[in-house]
Amino acid sequence: MLDDNIKAQLAGYLARITQPVELIATLDDSDASNEMRALLGDIAAIGDKVSARYDGQAARRPSFQVTRRGQDTGVTFAAIPMGHEFTSLVLALLQAGGYPPKVEAELIEQVRVLDTDLVFETWMSLTCHNCPDVVQALNLMAVLNPRIRHVAIDGALFQREVDERQIMAVPSVFLNGQPFGSGRMELSEILAKVDTGAAERDARKIAAKGTFDMLIVGGGPAGAAAAVYAARKGIRTGIVAERMGGQTLDTMGIENFISVLETQGPKFAAALEAHTRAYDVDLMAGQRVAGVQPGEQITVTLESGAALQTRSLVLATGARWRKVDVPGEAEYANKGVAYCPHCDGPLFKGKDVAVIGGGNSGVEAAIDLAGIVRHVTLVEFADQLKADAVLVTKLRSLPNVTVHVNAQTTEIAGDGTKVTGLVFKDRASGASRTVELSGVFVQIGLVPNTEFLKGAVELSRYGEIIVDARCATSVPGIYAAGDATTVPFKQIVIAAGEGAKAALSAFDHLIRTPQAA
């Protein structure tokens, strides 16, 4: 089941186990059960502290439990965890075997003191790059607390249950039989939902913090770069973010960040967080900012009710892709529905795709994609393209582009695993048309995450934070960087550079501004 290279790597990991681990399988005579038996046999043959038995009585077949011998850790895989989930299996083996998790001690204690019975089920796919974060977080909770159980289920093995529960996207998490959440979730986010007192405790801790020299709002490339540059100056630095990584967490492939030939969004996001944590940065994740009050000391209010004080502020809140809000868009995100042609376009080489949007971003995307894919269908709601004339002329000169104006997108079709077509309606005749294709690029603009800043700093008519060449906003001491600003070209490498620039500008402001007593 496992090749020699993987076996050698796995042997190195299993050598770290300090307590005996048992793999208890529940099998039948299916091909999947035979594969699972082979996998568990390979693992047991590698680690001298790992054993496998095949007399389990779990409800789902095939499945297997990862448990500490003599205990019930509550970790089960109703899956053959290869692909993206192989790391989840390795971590489950290590943690069940006594190897300490690389998680903040505060979060570990928060899991251990939960005093209610929680049974989680995660429906996932072995090709899903967001699923492992959820699976690994819930597995760890089950290892740490005997009142928590978790089963990770490969929907491909249990199609009947998928149909019965009408699961259309992964990861989908159920708690005690009821829908709990979908999409990527970190341990802190899960705990915030199940630990009712967590928000209040966090608010009290945050409110007790003193004044920062520089506070950064946002944990994407711009925010992380600003935090690193600020911390390297030796000043008291804090970063407030809903999630570290920002939009990169939702990006499948990154191939245009200079010096990194190829990586995946979640891996890139993890590197951003690791780099930030390598410095003396007070990282407050899982927090949403509600408002900013300028002043000699700037006040940043959180939705929890807590308030932070800072001498300088860098706003790096990023943006989110504007959605078309039609059936299929959410279900096929990262399965054919994409929002960045620069990042994801090469994945569709030689295939047919569509672009929704006839403004500059849509037409530029279509021109860009036309050089990569077999054919581009551009769909625009208005009765004419809204892009600059020079771009429209270039677009119409391309032989592999078809343009439909006065067309309303009504559905993104798929086969349950990937996009298969786009459905749109002719607004003049009312006729509906379906185009078969492999990818849909939504290019109807970005929405900056700046709603909470209205009245605090000057915004453009598009809601972007207006900045000058030094990333300064309309308010002294407040700077901004990345996709939330008026800087053109929303790219990771540009956001990171702007974040560094904003931090340096804010530091320059600090050294030229007398500090209040």
Coordinates of N, CA and C in Angstrom, one line a residue, residues 27-240:
L27 N -14.1 -3.9 9.2 CA -14.0 -4.2 7.7 C -15.2 -5.1 7.2
D28 N -15.3 -5.1 5.9 CA -16.2 -6.1 5.2 C -15.4 -6.7 4.1
D29 N -16.1 -7.2 3.1 CA -15.3 -7.8 2.0 C -15.2 -6.9 0.8
S30 N -15.3 -5.6 1.0 CA -15.2 -4.7 -0.2 C -13.7 -4.4 -0.5
D31 N -13.5 -3.9 -1.7 CA -12.2 -3.5 -2.1 C -11.6 -2.5 -1.2
A32 N -12.4 -1.5 -0.8 CA -11.9 -0.5 0.1 C -11.4 -1.1 1.4
S33 N -12.1 -2.1 1.9 CA -11.7 -2.7 3.2 C -10.4 -3.4 3.0
N34 N -10.2 -4.0 1.8 CA -8.9 -4.7 1.5 C -7.7 -3.6 1.5
E35 N -8.0 -2.5 0.9 CA -7.0 -1.4 0.9 C -6.7 -0.9 2.3
M36 N -7.8 -0.8 3.1 CA -7.6 -0.3 4.5 C -6.7 -1.3 5.3
R37 N -7.0 -2.6 5.1 CA -6.3 -3.7 5.8 C -4.8 -3.6 5.4
A38 N -4.5 -3.4 4.1 CA -3.1 -3.3 3.6 C -2.4 -2.1 4.2
L39 N -3.1 -0.9 4.3 CA -2.6 0.3 4.9 C -2.2 0.1 6.3
L40 N -3.2 -0.4 7.1 CA -2.9 -0.6 8.5 C -1.8 -1.6 8.8
G41 N -1.8 -2.7 7.9 CA -0.7 -3.7 8.1 C 0.6 -3.1 7.8
D42 N 0.7 -2.2 6.8 CA 2.0 -1.5 6.6 C 2.4 -0.6 7.7
I43 N 1.5 0.1 8.3 CA 1.8 1.0 9.4 C 2.3 0.2 10.6
A44 N 1.5 -0.9 10.9 CA 1.9 -1.7 12.1 C 3.2 -2.4 11.9
A45 N 3.6 -2.7 10.7 CA 4.9 -3.3 10.5 C 6.1 -2.4 10.6
I46 N 5.8 -1.1 10.5 CA 6.8 0.0 10.6 C 7.1 0.4 12.0
G47 N 6.1 0.6 12.8 CA 6.3 1.1 14.2 C 6.2 0.0 15.2
D48 N 7.2 -0.1 16.1 CA 7.2 -1.2 17.1 C 6.2 -0.9 18.2
K49 N 5.7 0.4 18.3 CA 4.7 0.7 19.3 C 3.3 0.8 18.7
V50 N 3.1 0.4 17.4 CA 1.9 0.4 16.7 C 1.4 -1.0 16.4
S51 N 0.2 -1.4 16.7 CA -0.4 -2.7 16.4 C -1.7 -2.5 15.7
A52 N -2.1 -3.5 14.9 CA -3.4 -3.4 14.2 C -4.2 -4.6 14.5
R53 N -5.5 -4.5 14.7 CA -6.5 -5.6 14.9 C -7.7 -5.3 14.0
Y54 N -8.4 -6.3 13.7 CA -9.5 -6.2 12.7 C -10.8 -6.7 13.2
D55 N -11.1 -6.5 14.5 CA -12.3 -7.0 15.1 C -13.2 -5.8 15.6
G56 N -13.1 -4.7 15.0 CA -13.9 -3.5 15.4 C -15.3 -3.7 15.1
Q57 N -16.2 -3.0 15.8 CA -17.6 -3.0 15.7 C -18.2 -1.6 15.4
A58 N -17.5 -0.8 14.6 CA -18.0 0.5 14.3 C -19.2 0.5 13.4
A59 N -20.0 1.5 13.4 CA -21.2 1.6 12.5 C -20.9 1.6 11.1
R60 N -19.8 2.2 10.7 CA -19.4 2.3 9.3 C -18.3 1.3 8.9
R61 N -18.5 0.7 7.8 CA -17.5 -0.2 7.2 C -17.2 0.2 5.8
P62 N -15.9 0.4 5.5 CA -14.8 0.2 6.4 C -14.5 1.5 7.2
S63 N -13.9 1.3 8.3 CA -13.4 2.4 9.2 C -12.4 1.8 10.2
F64 N -11.6 2.7 10.8 CA -10.7 2.2 11.8 C -10.5 3.4 12.8
Q65 N -10.2 2.9 14.1 CA -10.0 3.8 15.2 C -8.5 3.9 15.5
V66 N -8.0 5.1 15.8 CA -6.7 5.3 16.2 C -6.7 5.6 17.7
T67 N -6.2 4.7 18.6 CA -6.4 4.9 20.0 C -5.2 4.5 20.8
R68 N -5.0 5.0 21.9 CA -3.9 4.6 22.8 C -4.3 3.3 23.5
R69 N -3.4 2.4 23.5 CA -3.8 1.0 24.1 C -4.3 1.2 25.5
G70 N -5.5 0.6 25.7 CA -6.1 0.6 27.0 C -7.0 1.8 27.2
Q71 N -7.0 2.7 26.2 CA -7.9 3.9 26.3 C -8.7 4.0 25.1
D72 N -9.7 5.0 25.1 CA -10.5 5.2 23.9 C -10.3 6.7 23.6
T73 N -9.5 7.0 22.6 CA -9.2 8.4 22.2 C -10.3 9.0 21.4
G74 N -11.2 8.2 20.8 CA -12.3 8.8 20.1 C -12.0 9.3 18.7
V75 N -10.9 8.9 18.1 CA -10.5 9.3 16.8 C -10.7 8.1 15.8
T76 N -11.6 8.4 14.8 CA -11.9 7.3 13.8 C -11.8 7.9 12.4
F77 N -11.3 7.1 11.5 CA -11.3 7.4 10.1 C -12.2 6.4 9.4
A78 N -13.3 6.9 8.8 CA -14.2 6.1 7.9 C -13.7 6.5 6.5
A79 N -12.4 6.2 6.3 CA -11.7 6.6 5.1 C -10.4 5.9 5.0
I80 N -9.8 5.9 3.8 CA -8.5 5.4 3.6 C -7.7 6.7 3.4
P81 N -7.1 7.2 4.5 CA -6.6 8.6 4.5 C -5.3 8.8 3.8
M82 N -5.3 8.8 2.5 CA -4.2 9.1 1.7 C -4.4 10.5 1.2
G83 N -3.6 10.9 0.1 CA -3.8 12.2 -0.4 C -3.5 13.3 0.6
H84 N -4.4 14.3 0.6 CA -4.2 15.4 1.6 C -4.4 15.0 3.0
E85 N -5.1 13.8 3.2 CA -5.4 13.4 4.6 C -4.3 12.5 5.2
F86 N -3.3 12.2 4.5 CA -2.2 11.3 5.1 C -1.6 12.0 6.2
T87 N -1.4 13.3 6.1 CA -0.8 14.1 7.3 C -1.7 14.0 8.5
S88 N -3.0 14.0 8.3 CA -4.0 13.9 9.4 C -3.8 12.5 10.1
L89 N -3.6 11.5 9.3 CA -3.4 10.2 9.9 C -2.1 10.1 10.7
V90 N -1.0 10.7 10.2 CA 0.3 10.7 10.9 C 0.2 11.5 12.2
L91 N -0.5 12.6 12.2 CA -0.6 13.4 13.4 C -1.5 12.7 14.4
A92 N -2.5 12.0 13.9 CA -3.4 11.2 14.9 C -2.5 10.1 15.6
L93 N -1.7 9.4 14.8 CA -0.8 8.4 15.4 C 0.1 9.0 16.4
L94 N 0.7 10.1 16.1 CA 1.7 10.8 17.0 C 1.0 11.2 18.3
Q95 N -0.1 11.9 18.1 CA -0.8 12.4 19.3 C -1.4 11.3 20.2
A96 N -2.0 10.3 19.6 CA -2.5 9.2 20.3 C -1.3 8.5 21.1
G97 N -0.1 8.5 20.5 CA 1.1 7.9 21.0 C 1.8 8.8 22.0
G98 N 1.2 9.9 22.4 CA 1.9 10.7 23.4 C 2.8 11.8 23.0
Y99 N 2.9 12.0 21.7 CA 3.8 13.1 21.2 C 3.0 14.4 21.3
P100 N 3.6 15.4 22.0 CA 2.9 16.6 22.3 C 2.6 17.4 21.0
P101 N 1.4 17.9 20.9 CA 1.0 18.7 19.7 C 1.6 20.0 19.7
K102 N 1.8 20.6 18.5 CA 2.4 21.9 18.3 C 1.3 22.9 18.3
V103 N 0.6 23.1 19.4 CA -0.5 23.9 19.6 C -0.3 24.7 20.9
E104 N -0.8 26.0 20.9 CA -0.6 26.8 22.1 C -1.2 26.1 23.3
A105 N -0.5 26.2 24.4 CA -0.9 25.6 25.7 C -2.3 26.1 26.1
E106 N -2.6 27.3 25.8 CA -3.8 27.9 26.2 C -5.0 27.2 25.5
L107 N -4.8 26.9 24.2 CA -5.9 26.2 23.5 C -6.0 24.7 24.0
I108 N -4.9 24.1 24.3 CA -4.9 22.7 24.8 C -5.7 22.6 26.1
E109 N -5.5 23.6 27.0 CA -6.2 23.6 28.2 C -7.7 23.9 28.0
Q110 N -8.0 24.7 27.0 CA -9.4 25.1 26.7 C -10.1 23.8 26.3
V111 N -9.5 23.0 25.5 CA -10.1 21.7 25.0 C -10.3 20.8 26.2
R112 N -9.3 20.6 27.1 CA -9.3 19.7 28.2 C -10.4 20.0 29.2
V113 N -10.8 21.2 29.3 CA -11.8 21.6 30.4 C -13.2 21.6 29.9
L114 N -13.4 21.3 28.6 CA -14.8 21.2 28.1 C -15.5 20.1 28.8
D115 N -16.7 20.4 29.3 CA -17.3 19.4 30.2 C -18.7 19.0 29.6
T116 N -18.7 18.8 28.3 CA -19.9 18.3 27.7 C -19.6 17.2 26.6
D117 N -20.5 16.3 26.3 CA -20.3 15.3 25.3 C -20.4 15.8 23.9
L118 N -19.4 15.7 23.1 CA -19.4 16.3 21.7 C -19.0 15.1 20.8
V119 N -19.9 14.8 19.8 CA -19.6 13.8 18.8 C -19.6 14.5 17.4
F120 N -18.4 14.7 16.9 CA -18.2 15.4 15.6 C -18.1 14.4 14.5
E121 N -18.7 14.7 13.3 CA -18.5 14.0 12.1 C -18.1 15.0 11.0
T122 N -17.0 14.7 10.3 CA -16.5 15.6 9.3 C -16.6 14.8 7.9
W123 N -17.4 15.3 7.0 CA -17.5 14.8 5.7 C -16.4 15.5 4.8
M124 N -15.5 14.7 4.3 CA -14.4 15.3 3.6 C -14.1 14.5 2.3
S125 N -13.2 15.1 1.5 CA -12.7 14.5 0.3 C -11.2 14.4 0.4
L126 N -10.6 13.3 -0.1 CA -9.2 13.2 -0.1 C -8.4 14.2 -1.0
T127 N -9.1 14.8 -1.9 CA -8.5 15.8 -2.7 C -8.8 17.3 -2.2
C128 N -9.4 17.4 -1.1 CA -9.8 18.7 -0.6 C -8.6 19.3 0.2
H129 N -8.1 20.5 -0.1 CA -7.0 21.0 0.6 C -7.4 21.8 1.9
N130 N -8.7 22.1 2.0 CA -9.2 22.7 3.3 C -9.6 21.7 4.3
C131 N -9.9 20.5 3.9 CA -10.4 19.5 4.9 C -9.4 19.1 6.0
P132 N -8.1 18.9 5.7 CA -7.2 18.4 6.7 C -7.1 19.3 7.9
D133 N -7.2 20.7 7.8 CA -7.2 21.5 8.9 C -8.3 21.2 9.9
V134 N -9.5 21.0 9.3 CA -10.7 20.6 10.2 C -10.5 19.3 10.8
V135 N -10.1 18.3 10.0 CA -9.9 16.9 10.5 C -8.9 16.9 11.6
Q136 N -7.8 17.6 11.4 CA -6.7 17.6 12.4 C -7.1 18.3 13.7
A137 N -7.8 19.4 13.6 CA -8.3 20.1 14.8 C -9.2 19.2 15.6
L138 N -10.2 18.6 15.0 CA -11.2 17.8 15.7 C -10.5 16.5 16.2
N139 N -9.6 15.9 15.5 CA -8.9 14.7 16.0 C -8.1 15.1 17.3
L140 N -7.5 16.2 17.3 CA -6.7 16.6 18.5 C -7.6 16.8 19.7
M141 N -8.8 17.4 19.4 CA -9.8 17.6 20.5 C -10.2 16.2 21.1
A142 N -10.4 15.2 20.2 CA -10.8 13.9 20.7 C -9.7 13.2 21.5
V143 N -8.4 13.5 21.1 CA -7.3 12.9 21.8 C -7.2 13.5 23.2
L144 N -7.4 14.8 23.3 CA -7.2 15.6 24.5 C -8.3 15.4 25.5
N145 N -9.5 15.2 25.1 CA -10.7 15.2 26.0 C -11.5 13.9 25.7
P146 N -11.6 13.0 26.7 CA -12.4 11.8 26.6 C -13.8 11.9 26.3
R147 N -14.4 13.1 26.5 CA -15.8 13.4 26.2 C -16.1 13.8 24.8
I148 N -15.0 13.9 24.0 CA -15.1 14.3 22.6 C -14.7 13.2 21.7
R149 N -15.5 13.0 20.6 CA -15.3 11.9 19.6 C -15.4 12.6 18.2
H150 N -14.6 12.0 17.3 CA -14.6 12.5 16.0 C -14.4 11.4 15.0
V151 N -15.1 11.4 13.9 CA -14.9 10.5 12.8 C -14.8 11.3 11.5
A152 N -13.8 11.1 10.8 CA -13.5 11.7 9.5 C -14.0 10.8 8.4
I153 N -15.0 11.2 7.6 CA -15.7 10.3 6.6 C -15.4 10.8 5.2
D154 N -14.9 9.9 4.4 CA -14.7 10.1 3.0 C -16.0 9.9 2.3
G155 N -16.6 11.0 1.8 CA -17.9 10.9 1.1 C -17.9 9.9 0.0
A156 N -16.8 9.7 -0.7 CA -16.8 8.8 -1.8 C -17.0 7.3 -1.4
L157 N -16.8 7.0 -0.1 CA -17.0 5.6 0.4 C -18.4 5.5 0.9
F158 N -19.1 6.6 1.2 CA -20.4 6.5 1.8 C -21.4 7.4 1.1
Q159 N -21.5 7.1 -0.2 CA -22.4 7.9 -1.0 C -23.8 8.0 -0.6
R160 N -24.3 6.9 -0.1 CA -25.7 6.9 0.4 C -26.0 7.9 1.5
E161 N -25.1 8.0 2.4 CA -25.2 8.9 3.5 C -25.0 10.4 3.0
V162 N -24.1 10.5 2.0 CA -24.0 11.8 1.4 C -25.3 12.3 0.8
D163 N -25.9 11.4 0.0 CA -27.2 11.8 -0.6 C -28.3 12.0 0.5
E164 N -28.3 11.2 1.5 CA -29.4 11.4 2.5 C -29.2 12.7 3.3
R165 N -28.0 13.1 3.5 CA -27.7 14.3 4.3 C -27.6 15.5 3.4
Q166 N -27.7 15.3 2.1 CA -27.6 16.4 1.0 C -26.3 17.2 1.2
I167 N -25.2 16.5 1.4 CA -23.9 17.2 1.5 C -23.4 17.5 0.1
M168 N -23.2 18.8 -0.1 CA -22.9 19.3 -1.5 C -21.5 19.9 -1.5
A169 N -20.8 20.1 -0.3 CA -19.5 20.7 -0.3 C -18.7 20.1 0.9
V170 N -17.4 20.1 0.8 CA -16.6 19.6 1.9 C -15.6 20.7 2.2
P171 N -15.1 20.7 3.5 CA -15.6 19.9 4.6 C -16.9 20.3 5.1
S172 N -17.7 19.4 5.5 CA -19.0 19.6 6.2 C -18.9 18.9 7.5
V173 N -19.2 19.7 8.6 CA -19.0 19.1 10.0 C -20.4 19.1 10.6
F174 N -20.7 17.9 11.2 CA -21.9 17.7 12.0 C -21.5 17.5 13.5
L175 N -22.3 18.1 14.4 CA -22.1 18.0 15.8 C -23.3 17.3 16.4
N176 N -23.1 16.2 17.1 CA -24.2 15.5 17.7 C -25.4 15.3 16.7
G177 N -25.1 15.0 15.4 CA -26.1 14.7 14.4 C -26.6 15.9 13.7
Q178 N -26.2 17.1 14.1 CA -26.8 18.4 13.5 C -25.7 19.1 12.8
P179 N -26.0 19.8 11.7 CA -25.0 20.6 11.0 C -24.3 21.6 11.9
F180 N -23.0 21.7 11.9 CA -22.2 22.5 12.7 C -21.5 23.6 12.0
G181 N -20.9 23.3 10.8 CA -20.2 24.2 10.1 C -19.6 23.6 8.8
S182 N -19.2 24.5 7.9 CA -18.6 24.0 6.6 C -17.5 24.9 6.2
G183 N -16.6 24.4 5.4 CA -15.4 25.2 5.0 C -14.3 25.0 6.0
R184 N -13.2 25.7 5.7 CA -12.0 25.6 6.5 C -12.3 26.2 7.9
M185 N -11.9 25.5 9.0 CA -12.0 26.0 10.3 C -10.7 25.6 11.1
E186 N -10.2 26.5 11.9 CA -9.1 26.2 12.7 C -9.6 25.8 14.1
L187 N -8.7 25.3 14.9 CA -9.0 24.9 16.3 C -9.7 26.0 17.1
S188 N -9.1 27.2 17.0 CA -9.6 28.3 17.8 C -11.0 28.7 17.3
E189 N -11.4 28.6 16.0 CA -12.7 28.9 15.5 C -13.7 27.8 16.0
I190 N -13.3 26.6 16.1 CA -14.2 25.5 16.5 C -14.5 25.7 18.0
L191 N -13.4 26.0 18.8 CA -13.6 26.2 20.2 C -14.5 27.4 20.5
A192 N -14.4 28.4 19.7 CA -15.2 29.6 19.9 C -16.7 29.3 19.8
K193 N -17.0 28.2 19.0 CA -18.4 27.9 18.7 C -18.9 26.9 19.8
V194 N -18.0 26.1 20.4 CA -18.5 25.1 21.4 C -18.3 25.6 22.8
D195 N -17.3 26.4 23.0 CA -17.0 26.9 24.4 C -17.7 28.3 24.6
T196 N -18.9 28.3 25.2 CA -19.7 29.5 25.3 C -19.0 30.6 26.1
G197 N -18.1 30.3 27.0 CA -17.5 31.3 27.7 C -16.2 31.8 27.2
A198 N -15.8 31.3 26.0 CA -14.5 31.6 25.4 C -14.4 33.1 25.0
A199 N -15.5 33.6 24.4 CA -15.5 35.0 23.9 C -15.3 36.0 25.0
E200 N -16.0 35.7 26.1 CA -15.9 36.6 27.3 C -14.5 36.6 27.9
R201 N -13.9 35.4 28.0 CA -12.6 35.3 28.6 C -11.6 36.0 27.7
D202 N -11.7 35.8 26.3 CA -10.8 36.5 25.4 C -10.9 38.0 25.5
A203 N -12.2 38.5 25.6 CA -12.4 39.9 25.7 C -11.7 40.5 27.0
R204 N -11.8 39.8 28.1 CA -11.2 40.3 29.3 C -9.6 40.3 29.2
K205 N -9.1 39.3 28.6 CA -7.6 39.3 28.4 C -7.2 40.4 27.5
I206 N -7.9 40.6 26.4 CA -7.5 41.6 25.4 C -7.6 43.0 26.0
A207 N -8.7 43.2 26.8 CA -8.9 44.5 27.4 C -7.8 44.9 28.4
A208 N -7.1 43.8 28.9 CA -6.1 44.1 29.9 C -4.7 44.4 29.3
K209 N -4.6 44.3 28.0 CA -3.3 44.6 27.4 C -3.0 46.1 27.4
G210 N -1.8 46.4 27.5 CA -1.4 47.8 27.5 C -1.4 48.4 26.1
T211 N -0.8 49.6 26.0 CA -0.7 50.3 24.7 C 0.3 49.7 23.8
F212 N 0.0 49.5 22.5 CA 0.9 49.0 21.5 C 1.6 50.2 20.9
D213 N 2.9 50.0 20.4 CA 3.5 50.9 19.6 C 2.9 50.9 18.2
M214 N 2.7 49.6 17.7 CA 2.1 49.5 16.4 C 1.1 48.3 16.4
L215 N -0.1 48.5 16.0 CA -1.1 47.4 15.9 C -1.4 47.2 14.5
I216 N -1.5 46.0 14.0 CA -1.8 45.7 12.6 C -3.2 45.0 12.7
V217 N -4.1 45.4 11.8 CA -5.4 44.7 11.7 C -5.4 43.9 10.4
G218 N -5.4 42.6 10.4 CA -5.4 41.8 9.3 C -4.2 40.8 9.3
G219 N -4.5 39.5 8.9 CA -3.4 38.5 9.0 C -3.0 37.9 7.6
G220 N -3.3 38.6 6.5 CA -2.9 38.2 5.2 C -1.4 38.5 4.9
P221 N -1.0 38.5 3.7 CA 0.4 38.8 3.3 C 0.8 40.2 3.8
A222 N -0.1 41.2 3.6 CA 0.2 42.6 4.0 C 0.3 42.7 5.5
G223 N -0.6 42.1 6.2 CA -0.5 42.2 7.7 C 0.7 41.5 8.3
A224 N 0.9 40.3 7.7 CA 2.1 39.5 8.2 C 3.4 40.3 8.0
A225 N 3.5 40.8 6.8 CA 4.8 41.6 6.4 C 4.9 42.8 7.3
A226 N 3.8 43.5 7.6 CA 3.9 44.7 8.5 C 4.3 44.3 9.9
A227 N 3.7 43.1 10.4 CA 4.1 42.7 11.7 C 5.5 42.3 11.9
V228 N 6.1 41.6 10.9 CA 7.5 41.2 10.9 C 8.4 42.4 10.9
Y229 N 8.1 43.4 10.0 CA 8.9 44.6 9.8 C 8.9 45.4 11.1
A230 N 7.7 45.5 11.7 CA 7.5 46.3 12.9 C 8.3 45.7 14.1
A231 N 8.1 44.3 14.3 CA 8.8 43.6 15.4 C 10.3 43.7 15.3
R232 N 10.8 43.7 14.1 CA 12.2 43.8 13.9 C 12.8 45.2 14.3
K233 N 11.9 46.1 14.5 CA 12.4 47.4 15.0 C 12.4 47.5 16.5
G234 N 12.0 46.4 17.1 CA 12.1 46.3 18.6 C 11.0 47.0 19.3
I235 N 9.9 47.3 18.6 CA 8.8 48.0 19.3 C 7.7 47.0 19.6
R236 N 6.8 47.4 20.5 CA 5.7 46.6 20.9 C 4.7 46.4 19.8
T237 N 4.6 45.2 19.3 CA 3.8 45.0 18.1 C 2.7 44.0 18.3
G238 N 1.5 44.3 17.8 CA 0.4 43.4 17.9 C -0.3 43.2 16.6
I239 N -0.9 42.1 16.4 CA -1.7 41.8 15.2 C -3.0 41.2 15.5
V240 N -4.1 41.8 15.0 CA -5.5 41.3 15.2 C -6.0 40.8 13.9

